[in-house]
Coordinates of N, CA and C in Angstrom, one line a residue:
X1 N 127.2 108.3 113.7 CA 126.5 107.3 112.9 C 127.2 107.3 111.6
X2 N 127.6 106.1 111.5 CA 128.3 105.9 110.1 C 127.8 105.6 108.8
X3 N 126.6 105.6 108.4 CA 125.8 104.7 107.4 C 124.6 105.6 107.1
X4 N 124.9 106.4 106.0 CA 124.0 108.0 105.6 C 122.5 107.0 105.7
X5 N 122.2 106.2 105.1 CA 120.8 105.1 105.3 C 120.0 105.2 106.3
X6 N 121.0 105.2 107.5 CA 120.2 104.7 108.9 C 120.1 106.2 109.3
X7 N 121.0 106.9 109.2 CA 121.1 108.9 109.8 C 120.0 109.4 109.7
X8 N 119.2 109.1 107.9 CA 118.5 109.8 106.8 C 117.2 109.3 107.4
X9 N 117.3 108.1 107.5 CA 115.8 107.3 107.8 C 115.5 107.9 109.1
X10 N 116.5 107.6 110.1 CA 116.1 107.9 111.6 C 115.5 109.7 111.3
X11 N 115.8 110.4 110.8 CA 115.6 111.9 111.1 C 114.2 112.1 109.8
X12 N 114.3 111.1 109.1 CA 112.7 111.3 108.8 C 111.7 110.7 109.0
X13 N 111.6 109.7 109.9 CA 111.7 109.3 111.1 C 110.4 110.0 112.1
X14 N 112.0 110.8 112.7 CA 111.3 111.7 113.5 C 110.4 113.0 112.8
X15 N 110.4 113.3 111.8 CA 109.9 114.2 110.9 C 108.4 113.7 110.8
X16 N 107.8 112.3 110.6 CA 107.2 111.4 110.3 C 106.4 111.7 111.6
X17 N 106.9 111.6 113.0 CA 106.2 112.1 114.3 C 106.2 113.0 114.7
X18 N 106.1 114.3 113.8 CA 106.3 115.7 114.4 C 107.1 116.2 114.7
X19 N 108.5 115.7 115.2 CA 109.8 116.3 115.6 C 110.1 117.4 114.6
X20 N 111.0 118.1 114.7 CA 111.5 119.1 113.8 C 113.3 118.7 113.6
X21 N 113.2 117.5 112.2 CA 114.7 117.1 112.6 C 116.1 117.6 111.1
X22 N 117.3 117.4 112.3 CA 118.1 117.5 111.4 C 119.2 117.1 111.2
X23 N 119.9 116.8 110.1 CA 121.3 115.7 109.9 C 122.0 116.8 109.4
X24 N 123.1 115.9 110.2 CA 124.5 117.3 110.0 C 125.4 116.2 109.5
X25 N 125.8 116.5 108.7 CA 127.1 115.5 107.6 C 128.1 116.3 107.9
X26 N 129.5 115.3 108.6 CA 130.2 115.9 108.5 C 131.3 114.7 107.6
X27 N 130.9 113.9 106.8 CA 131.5 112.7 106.0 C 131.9 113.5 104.9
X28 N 133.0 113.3 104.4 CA 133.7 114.3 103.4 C 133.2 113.7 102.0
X29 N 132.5 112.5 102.2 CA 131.8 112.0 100.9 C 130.4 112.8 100.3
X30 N 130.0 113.5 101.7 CA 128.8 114.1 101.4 C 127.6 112.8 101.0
X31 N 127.3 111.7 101.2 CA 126.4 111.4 100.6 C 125.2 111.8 101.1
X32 N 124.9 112.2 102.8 CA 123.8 112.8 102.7 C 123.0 113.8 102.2
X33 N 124.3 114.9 101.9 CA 123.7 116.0 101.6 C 123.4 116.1 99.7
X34 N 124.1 114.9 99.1 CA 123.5 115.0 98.0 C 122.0 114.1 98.0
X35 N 121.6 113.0 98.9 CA 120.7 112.6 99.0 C 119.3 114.4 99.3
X36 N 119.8 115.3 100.5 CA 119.1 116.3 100.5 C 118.5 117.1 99.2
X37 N 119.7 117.1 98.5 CA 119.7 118.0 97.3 C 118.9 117.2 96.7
X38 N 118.5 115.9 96.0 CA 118.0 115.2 95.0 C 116.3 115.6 95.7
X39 N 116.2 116.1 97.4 CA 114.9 116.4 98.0 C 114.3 117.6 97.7
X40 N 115.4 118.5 97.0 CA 115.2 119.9 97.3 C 114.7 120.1 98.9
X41 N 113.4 121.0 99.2 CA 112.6 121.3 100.2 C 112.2 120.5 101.2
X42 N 112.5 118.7 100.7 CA 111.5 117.9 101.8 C 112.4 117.8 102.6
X43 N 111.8 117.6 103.7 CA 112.5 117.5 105.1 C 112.5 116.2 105.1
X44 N 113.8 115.7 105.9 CA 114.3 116.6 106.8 C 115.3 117.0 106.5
X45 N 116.2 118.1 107.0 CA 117.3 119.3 106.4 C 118.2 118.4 106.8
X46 N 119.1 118.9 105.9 CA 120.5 118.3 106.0 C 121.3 119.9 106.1
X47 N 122.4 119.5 106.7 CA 123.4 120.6 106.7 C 125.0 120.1 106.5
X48 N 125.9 120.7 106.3 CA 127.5 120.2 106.6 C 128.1 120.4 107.3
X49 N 129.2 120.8 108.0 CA 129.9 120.7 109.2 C 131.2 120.5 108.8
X50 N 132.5 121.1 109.3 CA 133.7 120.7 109.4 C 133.6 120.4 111.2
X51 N 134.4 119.4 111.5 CA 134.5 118.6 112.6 C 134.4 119.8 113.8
X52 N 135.7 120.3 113.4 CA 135.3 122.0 114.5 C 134.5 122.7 114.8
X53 N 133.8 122.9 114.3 CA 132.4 123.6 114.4 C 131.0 122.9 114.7
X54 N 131.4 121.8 114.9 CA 129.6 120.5 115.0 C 129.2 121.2 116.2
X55 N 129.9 121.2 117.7 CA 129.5 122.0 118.5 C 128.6 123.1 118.2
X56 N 128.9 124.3 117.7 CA 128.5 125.4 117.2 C 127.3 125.1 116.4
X57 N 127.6 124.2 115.4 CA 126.6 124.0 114.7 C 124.7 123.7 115.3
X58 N 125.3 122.5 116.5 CA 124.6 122.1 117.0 C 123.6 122.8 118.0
X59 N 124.1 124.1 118.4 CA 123.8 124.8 119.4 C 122.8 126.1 118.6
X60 N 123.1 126.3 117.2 CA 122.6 127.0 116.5 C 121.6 126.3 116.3
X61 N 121.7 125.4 115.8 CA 120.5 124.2 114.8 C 119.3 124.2 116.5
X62 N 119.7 124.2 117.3 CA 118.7 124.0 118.5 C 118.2 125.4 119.0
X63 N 118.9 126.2 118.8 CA 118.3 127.8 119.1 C 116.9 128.1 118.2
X64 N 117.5 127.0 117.0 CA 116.5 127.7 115.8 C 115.3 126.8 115.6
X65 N 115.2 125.9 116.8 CA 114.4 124.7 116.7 C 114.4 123.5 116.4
X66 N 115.3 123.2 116.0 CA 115.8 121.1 116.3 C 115.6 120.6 117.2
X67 N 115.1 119.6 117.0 CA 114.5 118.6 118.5 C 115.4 117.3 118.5
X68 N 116.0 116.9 117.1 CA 116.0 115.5 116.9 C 117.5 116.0 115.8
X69 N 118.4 115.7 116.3 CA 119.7 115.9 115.4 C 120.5 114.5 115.5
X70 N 120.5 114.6 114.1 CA 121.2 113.4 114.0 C 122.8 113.3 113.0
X71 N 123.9 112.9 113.6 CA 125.0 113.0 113.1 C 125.8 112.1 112.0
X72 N 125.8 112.6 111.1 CA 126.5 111.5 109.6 C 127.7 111.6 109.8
X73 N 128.9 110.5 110.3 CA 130.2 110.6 109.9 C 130.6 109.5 109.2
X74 N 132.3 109.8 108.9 CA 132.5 108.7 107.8 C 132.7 107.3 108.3
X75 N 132.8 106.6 107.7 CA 132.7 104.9 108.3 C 134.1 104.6 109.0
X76 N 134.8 105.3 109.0 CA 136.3 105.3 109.9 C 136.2 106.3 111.3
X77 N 137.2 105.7 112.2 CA 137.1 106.5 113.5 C 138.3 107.8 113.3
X78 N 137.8 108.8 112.9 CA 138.5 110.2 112.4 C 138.3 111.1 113.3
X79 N 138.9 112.2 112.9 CA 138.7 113.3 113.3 C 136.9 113.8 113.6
X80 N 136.8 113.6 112.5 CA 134.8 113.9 112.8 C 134.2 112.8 113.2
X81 N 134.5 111.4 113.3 CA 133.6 110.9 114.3 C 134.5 110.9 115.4
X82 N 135.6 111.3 115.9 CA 135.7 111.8 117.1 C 134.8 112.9 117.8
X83 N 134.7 113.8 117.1 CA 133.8 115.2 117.4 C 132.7 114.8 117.6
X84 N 131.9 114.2 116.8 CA 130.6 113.8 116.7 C 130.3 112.9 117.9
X85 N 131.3 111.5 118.6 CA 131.7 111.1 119.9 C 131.3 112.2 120.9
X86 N 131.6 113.2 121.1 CA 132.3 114.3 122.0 C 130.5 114.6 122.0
X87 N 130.3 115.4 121.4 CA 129.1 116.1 121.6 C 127.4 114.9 121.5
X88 N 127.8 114.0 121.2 CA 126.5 113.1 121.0 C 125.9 112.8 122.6
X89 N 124.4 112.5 122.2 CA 123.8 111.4 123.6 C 124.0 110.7 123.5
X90 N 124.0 109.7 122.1 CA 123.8 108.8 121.9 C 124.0 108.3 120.7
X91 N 125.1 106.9 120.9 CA 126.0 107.0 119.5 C 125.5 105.5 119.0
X92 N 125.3 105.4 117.6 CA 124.5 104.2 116.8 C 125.8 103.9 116.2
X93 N 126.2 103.0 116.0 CA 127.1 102.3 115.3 C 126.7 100.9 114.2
X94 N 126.1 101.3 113.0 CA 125.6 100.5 112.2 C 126.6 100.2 111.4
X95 N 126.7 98.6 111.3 CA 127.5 97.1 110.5 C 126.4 96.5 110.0
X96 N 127.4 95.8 109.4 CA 126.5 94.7 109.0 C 127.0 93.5 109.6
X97 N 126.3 92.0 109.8 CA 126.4 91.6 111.1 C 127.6 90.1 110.4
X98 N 128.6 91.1 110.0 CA 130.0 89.7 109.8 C 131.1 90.1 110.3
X99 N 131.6 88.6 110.7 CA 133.5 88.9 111.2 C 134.0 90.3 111.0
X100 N 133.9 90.1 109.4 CA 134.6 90.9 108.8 C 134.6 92.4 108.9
X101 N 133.1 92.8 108.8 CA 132.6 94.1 109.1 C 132.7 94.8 110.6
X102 N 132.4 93.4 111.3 CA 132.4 93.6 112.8 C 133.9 94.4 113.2
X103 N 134.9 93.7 112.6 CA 136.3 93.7 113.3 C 136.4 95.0 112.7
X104 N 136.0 96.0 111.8 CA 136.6 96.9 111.2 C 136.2 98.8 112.5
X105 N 135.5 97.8 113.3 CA 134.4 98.7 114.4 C 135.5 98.6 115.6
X106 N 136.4 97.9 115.5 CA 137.3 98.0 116.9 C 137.7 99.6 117.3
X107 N 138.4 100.2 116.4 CA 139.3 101.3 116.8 C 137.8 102.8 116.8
X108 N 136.7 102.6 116.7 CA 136.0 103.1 117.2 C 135.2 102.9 118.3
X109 N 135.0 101.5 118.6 CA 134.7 101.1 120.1 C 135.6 101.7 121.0
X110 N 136.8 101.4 120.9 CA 137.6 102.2 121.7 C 137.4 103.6 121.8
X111 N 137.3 104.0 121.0 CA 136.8 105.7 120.5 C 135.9 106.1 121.6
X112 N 134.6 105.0 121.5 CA 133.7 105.5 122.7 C 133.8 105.5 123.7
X113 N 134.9 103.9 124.5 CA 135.0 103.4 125.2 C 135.6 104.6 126.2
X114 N 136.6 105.3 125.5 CA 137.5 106.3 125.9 C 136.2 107.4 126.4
X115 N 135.4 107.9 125.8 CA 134.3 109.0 125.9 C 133.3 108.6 126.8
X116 N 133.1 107.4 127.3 CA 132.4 106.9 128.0 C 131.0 107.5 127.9
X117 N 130.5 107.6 126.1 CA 129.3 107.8 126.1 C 128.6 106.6 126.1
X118 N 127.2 106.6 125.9 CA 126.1 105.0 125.9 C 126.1 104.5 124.3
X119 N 126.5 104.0 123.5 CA 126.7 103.1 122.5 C 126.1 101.8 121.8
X120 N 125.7 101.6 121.0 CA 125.1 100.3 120.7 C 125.4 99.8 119.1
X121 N 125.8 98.6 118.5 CA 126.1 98.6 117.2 C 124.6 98.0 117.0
X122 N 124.2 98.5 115.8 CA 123.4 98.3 114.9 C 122.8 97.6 113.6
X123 N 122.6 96.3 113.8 CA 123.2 95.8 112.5 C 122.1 96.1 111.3
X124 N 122.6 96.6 110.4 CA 122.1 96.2 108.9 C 122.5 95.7 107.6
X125 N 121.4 96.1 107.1 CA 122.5 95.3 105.2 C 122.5 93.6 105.2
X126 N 121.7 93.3 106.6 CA 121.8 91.5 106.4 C 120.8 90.8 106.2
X127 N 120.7 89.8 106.7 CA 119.2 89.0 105.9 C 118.2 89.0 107.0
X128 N 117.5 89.4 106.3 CA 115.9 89.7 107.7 C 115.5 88.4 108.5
X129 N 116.2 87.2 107.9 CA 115.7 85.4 107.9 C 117.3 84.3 108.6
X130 N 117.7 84.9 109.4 CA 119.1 84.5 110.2 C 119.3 84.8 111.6
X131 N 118.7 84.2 112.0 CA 118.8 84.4 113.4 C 119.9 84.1 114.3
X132 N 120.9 82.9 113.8 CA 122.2 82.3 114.6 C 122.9 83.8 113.6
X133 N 123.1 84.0 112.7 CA 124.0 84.8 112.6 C 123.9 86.7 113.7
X134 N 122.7 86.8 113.4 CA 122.6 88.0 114.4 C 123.3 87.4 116.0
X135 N 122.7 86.2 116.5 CA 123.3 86.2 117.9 C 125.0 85.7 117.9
X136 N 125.5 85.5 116.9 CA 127.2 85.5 116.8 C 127.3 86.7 116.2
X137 N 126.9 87.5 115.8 CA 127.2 89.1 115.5 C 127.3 89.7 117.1
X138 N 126.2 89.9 117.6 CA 126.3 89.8 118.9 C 127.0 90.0 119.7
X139 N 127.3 88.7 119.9 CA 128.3 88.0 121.0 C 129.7 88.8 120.3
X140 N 130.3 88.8 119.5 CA 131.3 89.7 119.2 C 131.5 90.8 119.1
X141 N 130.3 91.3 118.9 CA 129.9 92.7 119.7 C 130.0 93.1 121.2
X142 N 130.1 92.2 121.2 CA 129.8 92.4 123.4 C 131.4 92.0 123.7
X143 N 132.3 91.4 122.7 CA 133.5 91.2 123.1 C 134.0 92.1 123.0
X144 N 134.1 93.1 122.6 CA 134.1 94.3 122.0 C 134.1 95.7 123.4
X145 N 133.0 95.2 124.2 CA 132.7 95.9 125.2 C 131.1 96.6 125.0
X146 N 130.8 96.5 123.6 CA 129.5 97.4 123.4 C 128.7 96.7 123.3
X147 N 127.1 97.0 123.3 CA 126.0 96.2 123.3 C 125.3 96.6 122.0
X148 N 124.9 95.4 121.3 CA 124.0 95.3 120.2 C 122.5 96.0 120.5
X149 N 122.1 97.1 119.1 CA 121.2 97.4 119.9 C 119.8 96.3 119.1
X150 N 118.6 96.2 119.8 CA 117.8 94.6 119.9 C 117.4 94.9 118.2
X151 N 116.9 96.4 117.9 CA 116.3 96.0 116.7 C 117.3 96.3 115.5
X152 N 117.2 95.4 114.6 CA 117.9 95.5 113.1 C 117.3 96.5 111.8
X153 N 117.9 96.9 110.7 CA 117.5 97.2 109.4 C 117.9 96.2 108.8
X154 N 117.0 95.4 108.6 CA 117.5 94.5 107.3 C 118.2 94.6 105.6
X155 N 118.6 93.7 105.1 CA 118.8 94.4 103.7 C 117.4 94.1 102.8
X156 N 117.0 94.8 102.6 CA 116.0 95.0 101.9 C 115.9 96.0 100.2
X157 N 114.9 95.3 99.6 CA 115.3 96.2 98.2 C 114.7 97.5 98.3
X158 N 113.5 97.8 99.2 CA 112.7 99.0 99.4 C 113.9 100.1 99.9
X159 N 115.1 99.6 100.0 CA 115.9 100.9 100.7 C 116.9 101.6 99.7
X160 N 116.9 100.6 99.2 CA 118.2 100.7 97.6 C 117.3 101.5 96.6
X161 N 115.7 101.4 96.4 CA 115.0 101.8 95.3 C 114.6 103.4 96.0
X162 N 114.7 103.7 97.7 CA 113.8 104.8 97.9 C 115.4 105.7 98.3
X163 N 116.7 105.2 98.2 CA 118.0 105.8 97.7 C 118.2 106.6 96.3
X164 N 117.7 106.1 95.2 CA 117.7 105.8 94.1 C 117.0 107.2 94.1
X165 N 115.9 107.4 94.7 CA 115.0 108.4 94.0 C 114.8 110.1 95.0
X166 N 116.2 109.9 96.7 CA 116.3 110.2 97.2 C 114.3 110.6 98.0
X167 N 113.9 109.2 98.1 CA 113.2 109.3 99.1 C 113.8 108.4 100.9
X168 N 112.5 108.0 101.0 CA 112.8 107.0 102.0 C 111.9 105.9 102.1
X169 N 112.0 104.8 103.0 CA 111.1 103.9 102.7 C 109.6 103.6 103.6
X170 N 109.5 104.6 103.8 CA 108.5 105.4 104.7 C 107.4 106.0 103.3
X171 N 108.3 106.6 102.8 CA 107.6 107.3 101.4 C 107.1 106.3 100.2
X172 N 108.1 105.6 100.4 CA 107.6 104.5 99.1 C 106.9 103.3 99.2
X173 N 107.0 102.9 100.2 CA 106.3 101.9 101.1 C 105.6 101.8 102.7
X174 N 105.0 102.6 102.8 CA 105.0 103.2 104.0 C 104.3 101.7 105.1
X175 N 103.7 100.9 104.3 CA 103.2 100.0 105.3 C 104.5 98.3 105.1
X176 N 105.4 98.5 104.6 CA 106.3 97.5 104.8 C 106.6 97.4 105.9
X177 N 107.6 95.8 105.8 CA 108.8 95.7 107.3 C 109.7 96.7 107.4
X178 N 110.7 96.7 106.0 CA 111.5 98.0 106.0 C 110.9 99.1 106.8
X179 N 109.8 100.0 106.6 CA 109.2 101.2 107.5 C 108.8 100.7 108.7
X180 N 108.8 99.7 109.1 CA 108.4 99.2 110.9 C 109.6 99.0 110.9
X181 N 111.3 98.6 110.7 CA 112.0 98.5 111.3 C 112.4 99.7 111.7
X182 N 112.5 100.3 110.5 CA 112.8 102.4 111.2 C 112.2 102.9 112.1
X183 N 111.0 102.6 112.0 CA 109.9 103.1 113.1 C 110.5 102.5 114.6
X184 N 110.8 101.9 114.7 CA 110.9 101.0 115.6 C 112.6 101.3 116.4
X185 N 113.0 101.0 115.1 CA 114.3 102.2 116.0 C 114.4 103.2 116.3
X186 N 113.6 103.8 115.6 CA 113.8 105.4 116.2 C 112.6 105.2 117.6
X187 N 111.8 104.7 117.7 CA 110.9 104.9 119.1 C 112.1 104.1 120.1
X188 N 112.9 103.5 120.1 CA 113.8 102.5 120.6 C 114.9 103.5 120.7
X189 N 115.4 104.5 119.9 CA 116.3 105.5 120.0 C 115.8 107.0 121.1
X190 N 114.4 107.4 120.6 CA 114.1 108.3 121.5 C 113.7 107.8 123.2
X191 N 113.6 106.7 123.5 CA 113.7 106.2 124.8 C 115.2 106.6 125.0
X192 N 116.3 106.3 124.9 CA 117.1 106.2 125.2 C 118.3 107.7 125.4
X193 N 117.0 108.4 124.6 CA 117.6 110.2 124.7 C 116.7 110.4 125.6
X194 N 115.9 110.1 126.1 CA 114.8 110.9 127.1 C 113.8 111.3 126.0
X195 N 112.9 111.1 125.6 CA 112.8 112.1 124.7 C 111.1 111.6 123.7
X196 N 109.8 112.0 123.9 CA 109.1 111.9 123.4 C 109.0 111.6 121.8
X197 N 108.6 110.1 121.8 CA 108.3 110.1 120.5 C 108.0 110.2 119.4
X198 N 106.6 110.8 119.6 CA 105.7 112.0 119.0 C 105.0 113.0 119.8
X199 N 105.0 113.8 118.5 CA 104.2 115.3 119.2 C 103.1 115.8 118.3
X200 N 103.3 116.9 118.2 CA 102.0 117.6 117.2 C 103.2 118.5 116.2
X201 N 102.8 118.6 115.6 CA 104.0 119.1 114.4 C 104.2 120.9 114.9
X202 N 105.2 120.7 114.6 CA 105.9 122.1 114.9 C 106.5 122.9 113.6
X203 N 107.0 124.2 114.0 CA 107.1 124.6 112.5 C 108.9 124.3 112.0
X204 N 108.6 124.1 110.7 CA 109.8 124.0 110.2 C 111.0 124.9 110.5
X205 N 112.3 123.7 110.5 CA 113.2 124.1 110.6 C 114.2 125.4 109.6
X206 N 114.6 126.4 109.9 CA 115.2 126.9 108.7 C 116.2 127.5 108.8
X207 N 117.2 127.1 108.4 CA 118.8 127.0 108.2 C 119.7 127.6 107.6
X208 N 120.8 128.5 108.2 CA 121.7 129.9 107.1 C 123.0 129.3 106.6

């Protein structure tokens, strides 16, 4: 997952329905994990990762109770979103829905293509009120070989303001569109892992 926004949201998210979740950055920008830091204690945990070790990481983070892990790599097809490829169920590929942005997603389509995991681009950052543009986003998506997945994050200002204060828009708005599109992908994402979308809260995750 390329886009700390969608990683952060989706795994609080799941936090939101009981899961016990957690983001592993392995983006050498770190922006998740400084978003974590501006949280101190609130969940959901962030951790780091050099590409080598996500395996390991992943296996630990689940021994210790992770239900719901979710992977931050950088917006280029590298070494760590190779890794992150390798060990995922299921890989989210969030753009935003132009030519421009689209074409920059080829040499990681292939990336998956090669891995023959289940894939879907994701569009955000666009206008919640455009509907011929999403279905020519689309369609060049699918030329691509990968399938658009149905629901969007729009660009919305509730995501930029609950960035800002290293919440989410769950926190700051909890009855907006912004928080029903999250919601919505994540119940739309846990279908697609197998995987109940809520539970009864379990105990917190805690991380060395």
């Amino acid at each position: 997952m390329r886009f700390p926004r969608l990683a952060l949201h989706l795994a609080a998210a799941a936090e939101d329905a009981g899961h016990t979740a957690l983001v592993i950055d392995v983006d050498p920008q770190a922006t998740a994990s400084q978003w974590a830091a501006w949280r101190k204690d609130a969940p959901p945990v962030v951790i780091d990762s050099a590409p080598p070790r996500l395996a390991a990481k992943i296996e630990q983070a689940m021994s210790q109770g992770a239900e719901f892990i979710v992977i931050d790599t950088p917006p280029h097809a590298d070494s760590a979103a190779s890794a992150a490829v390798e060990v995922a169920d299921l890989v989210l590929i969030p753009c935003r829905p132009s030519a421009f942005d689209l074409a920059a997603i080829k040499t990681t389509a292939s990336l998956i293509k090669m891995r023959g995991k289940p894939a879907f681009v994701v569009f955000t950052a666009g206008s919640p009120t455009a509907p011929r543009m999403y279905e020519e986003a689309t369609q060049l998506v699918e030329s691509y070989g990968l399938n658009a997945c149905p629901y969007i994050i729009a660009d919305r200002a509730v995501f930029r303001h609950a960035a800002a204060e290293g919440k989410t828009a769950m926190e700051i708005e909890p009855k907006s569109k912004a928080s029903d599109e999250v919601r919505l992908l994540y119940k739309w994402t846990c279908k697609h892992v197998n995987m109940q979308s809520s539970r009864k809260r379990r105990a917190r995750l805690r991380t060395h």
